[in-house]
CSV table of C-alpha atoms and ligand atoms in Angstrom, one decimal:
chain,number,residue,atom,x,y,z
A,261,MET,CA,-60.4,24.9,-93.2
A,262,ASP,CA,-62.4,21.7,-93.6
A,263,LYS,CA,-60.2,19.6,-91.4
A,264,LYS,CA,-62.2,19.8,-88.2
A,265,VAL,CA,-65.7,18.4,-87.5
A,266,PHE,CA,-68.2,19.1,-84.7
A,267,ILE,CA,-69.9,16.7,-82.3
A,268,PHE,CA,-72.8,18.1,-80.4
A,269,ASP,CA,-74.3,16.9,-77.1
A,270,LEU,CA,-78.1,17.2,-77.2
A,271,ASP,CA,-79.6,18.0,-73.8
A,272,GLY,CA,-78.5,21.5,-72.7
A,273,VAL,CA,-76.6,22.2,-75.9
A,274,ILE,CA,-79.1,21.9,-78.8
A,275,VAL,CA,-82.2,22.1,-76.7
A,276,ASP,CA,-82.9,22.9,-73.0
A,277,THR,CA,-84.3,19.6,-72.1
A,278,ALA,CA,-82.2,19.6,-68.9
A,279,LYS,CA,-85.1,21.5,-67.3
A,280,TYR,CA,-87.6,18.7,-68.3
A,281,HIS,CA,-85.3,16.0,-67.0
A,282,TYR,CA,-85.0,18.0,-63.7
A,283,LEU,CA,-88.8,18.3,-63.4
A,284,ALA,CA,-89.4,14.6,-63.9
A,285,TRP,CA,-86.6,13.6,-61.5
A,286,LYS,CA,-87.8,16.1,-58.9
A,287,ASN,CA,-91.4,14.9,-59.0
A,288,LEU,CA,-90.1,11.3,-58.6
A,289,ALA,CA,-88.0,12.3,-55.6
A,290,ASN,CA,-91.0,14.2,-54.1
A,291,GLU,CA,-93.2,11.1,-54.5
A,292,LEU,CA,-90.5,9.1,-52.6
A,293,SER,CA,-90.7,11.8,-49.9
A,294,PHE,CA,-87.4,13.7,-50.4
A,295,ASP,CA,-86.5,16.9,-52.1
A,296,PHE,CA,-84.1,17.3,-55.0
A,297,SER,CA,-82.4,20.6,-55.7
A,298,LYS,CA,-81.2,22.2,-58.9
A,299,ASN,CA,-77.7,22.0,-57.5
A,300,GLN,CA,-78.0,18.3,-57.0
A,301,ASN,CA,-79.4,17.9,-60.5
A,302,GLU,CA,-75.9,19.0,-61.9
A,303,GLN,CA,-74.8,15.5,-61.0
A,304,LEU,CA,-77.3,14.0,-63.4
A,305,LYS,CA,-76.3,16.1,-66.4
A,306,GLY,CA,-74.8,13.9,-69.1
A,307,VAL,CA,-75.4,10.8,-67.1
A,308,SER,CA,-77.4,7.8,-68.4
A,309,ARG,CA,-81.0,7.3,-67.2
A,310,VAL,CA,-80.2,4.2,-65.1
A,311,ARG,CA,-77.2,5.9,-63.5
A,312,SER,CA,-79.3,9.0,-62.8
A,313,LEU,CA,-81.8,7.0,-60.8
A,314,GLU,CA,-79.0,5.4,-58.8
A,315,ILE,CA,-77.6,8.8,-57.9
A,316,LEU,CA,-81.1,10.1,-57.1
A,317,LEU,CA,-81.8,7.1,-54.8
A,318,ASP,CA,-78.4,7.6,-53.1
A,319,ILE,CA,-79.4,11.3,-52.4
A,320,GLY,CA,-82.7,10.1,-50.9
A,321,LYS,CA,-80.9,7.3,-49.1
A,322,ILE,CA,-83.4,4.8,-50.5
A,323,ASN,CA,-82.8,1.2,-51.3
A,324,LEU,CA,-85.0,-0.5,-53.9
A,325,SER,CA,-85.2,-3.8,-55.7
A,326,GLU,CA,-84.4,-4.0,-59.4
A,327,ASP,CA,-88.1,-4.5,-60.2
A,328,GLN,CA,-89.0,-1.3,-58.3
A,329,LYS,CA,-86.2,0.6,-60.0
A,330,GLN,CA,-87.4,-0.5,-63.4
A,331,LYS,CA,-90.9,0.8,-62.6
A,332,LEU,CA,-89.5,4.2,-61.5
A,333,LEU,CA,-87.4,4.5,-64.7
A,334,THR,CA,-90.5,3.9,-66.8
A,335,LYS,CA,-92.5,6.4,-64.7
A,336,LYS,CA,-89.8,9.1,-65.0
A,337,ASN,CA,-89.4,8.6,-68.8
A,338,LYS,CA,-93.2,8.7,-69.2
A,339,GLU,CA,-93.4,12.1,-67.6
A,340,TYR,CA,-90.3,13.3,-69.4
A,341,LEU,CA,-91.8,12.3,-72.8
A,342,GLU,CA,-94.9,14.3,-72.0
A,343,TYR,CA,-92.7,17.4,-72.0
A,344,VAL,CA,-90.8,16.3,-75.0
A,345,ASN,CA,-93.9,15.6,-77.0
A,346,ARG,CA,-94.9,19.3,-76.7
A,347,MET,CA,-91.5,20.5,-78.0
A,348,THR,CA,-91.2,22.6,-81.2
A,349,ALA,CA,-88.3,24.2,-83.1
A,350,ASP,CA,-88.8,27.3,-80.8
A,351,GLU,CA,-86.9,25.3,-78.2
A,352,ILE,CA,-83.7,25.1,-80.1
A,353,LEU,CA,-81.2,27.1,-78.0
A,354,PRO,CA,-80.0,30.5,-79.2
A,355,GLY,CA,-77.2,30.4,-81.8
A,356,ILE,CA,-77.5,26.8,-82.7
A,357,ASN,CA,-79.5,27.2,-85.9
A,358,GLU,CA,-77.0,29.9,-87.1
A,359,LEU,CA,-74.1,27.7,-86.3
A,360,LEU,CA,-75.5,24.6,-88.0
A,361,ASN,CA,-76.4,26.8,-91.1
A,362,PHE,CA,-72.8,28.1,-91.1
A,363,LEU,CA,-71.4,24.5,-90.9
A,364,ASP,CA,-73.6,23.4,-93.8
A,365,GLN,CA,-72.5,26.3,-95.9
A,366,LYS,CA,-68.8,25.5,-95.2
A,367,ASN,CA,-69.4,21.7,-95.8
A,368,ILE,CA,-68.2,21.0,-92.3
A,369,LYS,CA,-69.7,17.8,-91.0
A,370,TYR,CA,-71.3,17.4,-87.6
A,371,ALA,CA,-72.7,14.5,-85.5
A,372,LEU,CA,-74.7,14.1,-82.4
A,373,GLY,CA,-73.1,12.5,-79.3
A,374,SER,CA,-75.7,12.1,-76.7
A,375,ALA,CA,-76.4,9.8,-73.7
A,376,SER,CA,-80.1,10.1,-74.3
A,377,LYS,CA,-82.2,7.2,-75.7
A,378,ASN,CA,-84.8,9.8,-76.6
A,379,ALA,CA,-82.4,11.7,-78.9
A,380,PRO,CA,-83.9,10.7,-82.2
A,381,LEU,CA,-87.4,11.7,-81.0
A,382,ILE,CA,-86.3,15.1,-79.7
A,383,LEU,CA,-84.4,15.9,-82.9
A,384,LYS,CA,-87.5,15.0,-84.9
A,385,LYS,CA,-89.7,17.2,-82.6
A,386,VAL,CA,-87.5,20.3,-83.2
A,387,GLY,CA,-86.9,19.5,-86.9
A,388,LEU,CA,-83.2,18.8,-86.8
A,389,PHE,CA,-83.2,15.0,-87.3
A,390,ASN,CA,-82.1,15.1,-90.9
A,391,ARG,CA,-79.3,17.6,-90.4
A,392,PHE,CA,-76.7,15.4,-88.7
A,393,THR,CA,-74.2,13.3,-90.7
A,394,ALA,CA,-74.4,10.8,-87.8
A,395,ILE,CA,-76.5,10.4,-84.7
A,396,VAL,CA,-74.9,8.5,-81.8
A,397,ASP,CA,-77.1,8.2,-78.7
A,398,GLY,CA,-77.9,6.2,-75.6
A,399,ASN,CA,-79.1,3.3,-77.7
A,400,ASP,CA,-75.7,2.9,-79.4
A,401,VAL,CA,-73.3,2.8,-76.4
A,402,SER,CA,-72.5,0.4,-73.7
A,403,LYS,CA,-70.4,2.8,-71.6
A,404,ALA,CA,-71.8,6.1,-70.4
A,405,LYS,CA,-69.9,9.4,-70.4
A,406,PRO,CA,-67.3,10.1,-69.0
A,407,ASP,CA,-66.3,7.1,-71.0
A,408,PRO,CA,-65.3,8.4,-74.5
A,409,GLU,CA,-67.2,5.7,-76.3
A,410,VAL,CA,-70.1,7.8,-77.6
A,411,PHE,CA,-67.7,10.4,-79.1
A,412,LEU,CA,-65.3,7.9,-80.5
A,413,ILE,CA,-68.2,6.2,-82.4
A,414,ALA,CA,-69.2,9.6,-83.7
A,415,ALA,CA,-65.6,10.3,-84.9
A,416,LYS,CA,-65.6,7.0,-86.7
A,417,LYS,CA,-68.9,7.8,-88.4
A,418,LEU,CA,-67.5,11.2,-89.4
A,419,LYS,CA,-64.3,9.5,-90.6
A,420,LYS,CA,-62.1,11.8,-88.6
A,421,ASP,CA,-59.3,11.4,-86.0
A,422,PRO,CA,-60.4,12.3,-82.5
A,423,VAL,CA,-57.9,15.3,-82.4
A,424,ASP,CA,-59.9,16.8,-85.3
A,425,CYS,CA,-63.2,16.6,-83.4
A,426,ILE,CA,-64.7,19.6,-81.5
A,427,VAL,CA,-67.1,18.5,-78.8
A,428,ILE,CA,-69.8,20.9,-77.5
A,429,GLU,CA,-71.0,19.9,-74.1
A,430,ASP,CA,-72.8,21.3,-71.1
A,431,ALA,CA,-72.0,18.5,-68.6
A,432,LEU,CA,-68.9,17.7,-66.6
A,433,ALA,CA,-69.2,14.0,-67.5
A,434,GLY,CA,-69.4,15.1,-71.2
A,435,ILE,CA,-66.3,17.3,-71.0
A,436,GLN,CA,-64.5,14.5,-69.3
A,437,ALA,CA,-65.6,12.1,-72.1
A,438,ALA,CA,-64.4,14.5,-74.8
A,439,ASN,CA,-61.0,14.9,-73.0
A,440,ASN,CA,-60.7,11.2,-72.5
A,441,ALA,CA,-61.3,10.8,-76.3
A,442,LYS,CA,-58.5,13.4,-76.9
A,443,MET,CA,-60.9,15.7,-78.6
A,444,ILE,CA,-61.2,19.5,-78.3
A,445,SER,CA,-63.8,20.2,-75.6
A,446,VAL,CA,-66.0,23.3,-75.4
A,447,GLY,CA,-68.1,23.6,-72.2
A,448,ILE,CA,-71.3,25.6,-72.1
A,449,GLY,CA,-72.2,26.7,-68.6
A,450,ASP,CA,-70.7,27.3,-65.2
A,451,GLU,CA,-66.9,27.6,-65.4
A,452,ASN,CA,-66.5,26.2,-61.8
A,453,ILE,CA,-68.2,23.0,-62.9
A,454,LEU,CA,-66.7,22.8,-66.5
A,455,LYS,CA,-63.2,23.9,-65.6
A,456,ASP,CA,-61.5,20.9,-67.4
A,457,ALA,CA,-62.9,22.1,-70.8
A,458,ASP,CA,-60.4,23.5,-73.4
A,459,PHE,CA,-62.9,26.4,-73.9
A,460,ILE,CA,-65.7,27.6,-71.7
A,461,LEU,CA,-68.7,29.7,-72.8
A,462,ASN,CA,-71.5,31.0,-70.5
A,463,ASN,CA,-74.3,29.9,-72.9
A,464,THR,CA,-75.0,29.0,-76.5
A,465,ASN,CA,-75.3,32.7,-77.5
A,466,GLU,CA,-71.5,32.7,-77.3
A,467,LEU,CA,-71.3,29.8,-79.7
A,468,THR,CA,-70.9,32.3,-82.5
A,469,ILE,CA,-69.7,31.8,-86.1
A,470,ASP,CA,-66.6,33.8,-85.2
A,471,PHE,CA,-65.8,31.5,-82.3
A,472,ALA,CA,-66.4,28.4,-84.6
A,473,GLU,CA,-64.1,29.8,-87.2
A,474,LYS,CA,-61.3,30.3,-84.7
A,475,LEU,CA,-61.8,26.7,-83.5
A,476,ILE,CA,-61.7,25.3,-87.0
A,477,GLU,CA,-58.6,27.2,-87.9
A,478,LYS,CA,-56.7,26.2,-84.8
B,792,BG6,C1,-78.3,13.1,-71.2
B,792,BG6,C2,-78.9,14.1,-70.1
B,792,BG6,O1,-78.2,13.9,-72.4
B,792,BG6,O2,-79.2,12.0,-71.4
B,792,BG6,C3,-79.2,13.3,-68.8
B,792,BG6,O3,-78.0,15.1,-69.8
B,792,BG6,C4,-80.1,12.1,-69.2
B,792,BG6,O4,-79.8,14.1,-67.9
B,792,BG6,C5,-79.5,11.2,-70.2
B,792,BG6,O5,-80.3,11.3,-68.0
B,792,BG6,C6,-80.4,10.1,-70.6
B,792,BG6,O6,-81.5,10.6,-71.2
B,792,BG6,P1,-82.8,9.7,-71.6
B,792,BG6,O7,-83.5,10.6,-72.5
B,792,BG6,O8,-82.3,8.5,-72.3
B,792,BG6,O9,-83.5,9.4,-70.3
B,793,MG,MG1,-76.0,17.7,-72.0
């Protein structure tokens, strides 16, 4: 029963910060005189900040110097942090607290595996910073998802083989990273987007203790 461990993505799994990322990117796009839809935003989920800007500028067909890009990255993150700084524990997504409590009770370890450089701040804001055995985030990796690096570092910190790690992800790039790491992948969201996941749930409400028990026993 204690063989498996969990690795959680942050944005869109533990908290719904995806909506704040979207707002900040959309505002930046609007300032650059183009629109940016929710559908297009799917391409940015799980993707690093720098890569997100490149994708956004491609969508707007805009070419900028490195210096200008740096300024936009700073601007986007400044706006994003304004939203983050207002966050409280109320923004933890449904089912997550119950699941973490269950894992604690069963002595099942869990880590964070996020592309975000803001992950420690967000976890502190919602009061979950001290709960994880390990936190691996955008500050620790050199290769972004779908590269498996972030999850492989987390597995090492949890002292587990990749095959015994269950990854919970809301992004296509994250599911691909988990699959590339040879881990068990659980996708939260649209099954048309996350079709490569081993398991797909509509939302975190479906991340029940029953479901977790079945995964652990598999
Ligand atoms: C991921 C998000 O978790 O973190 C992406 O899904 C985001 O949308 C990436 O771009 C990097 O986040 P941050 O906080 O370092 O800008
Ligand atoms: Mg995510």
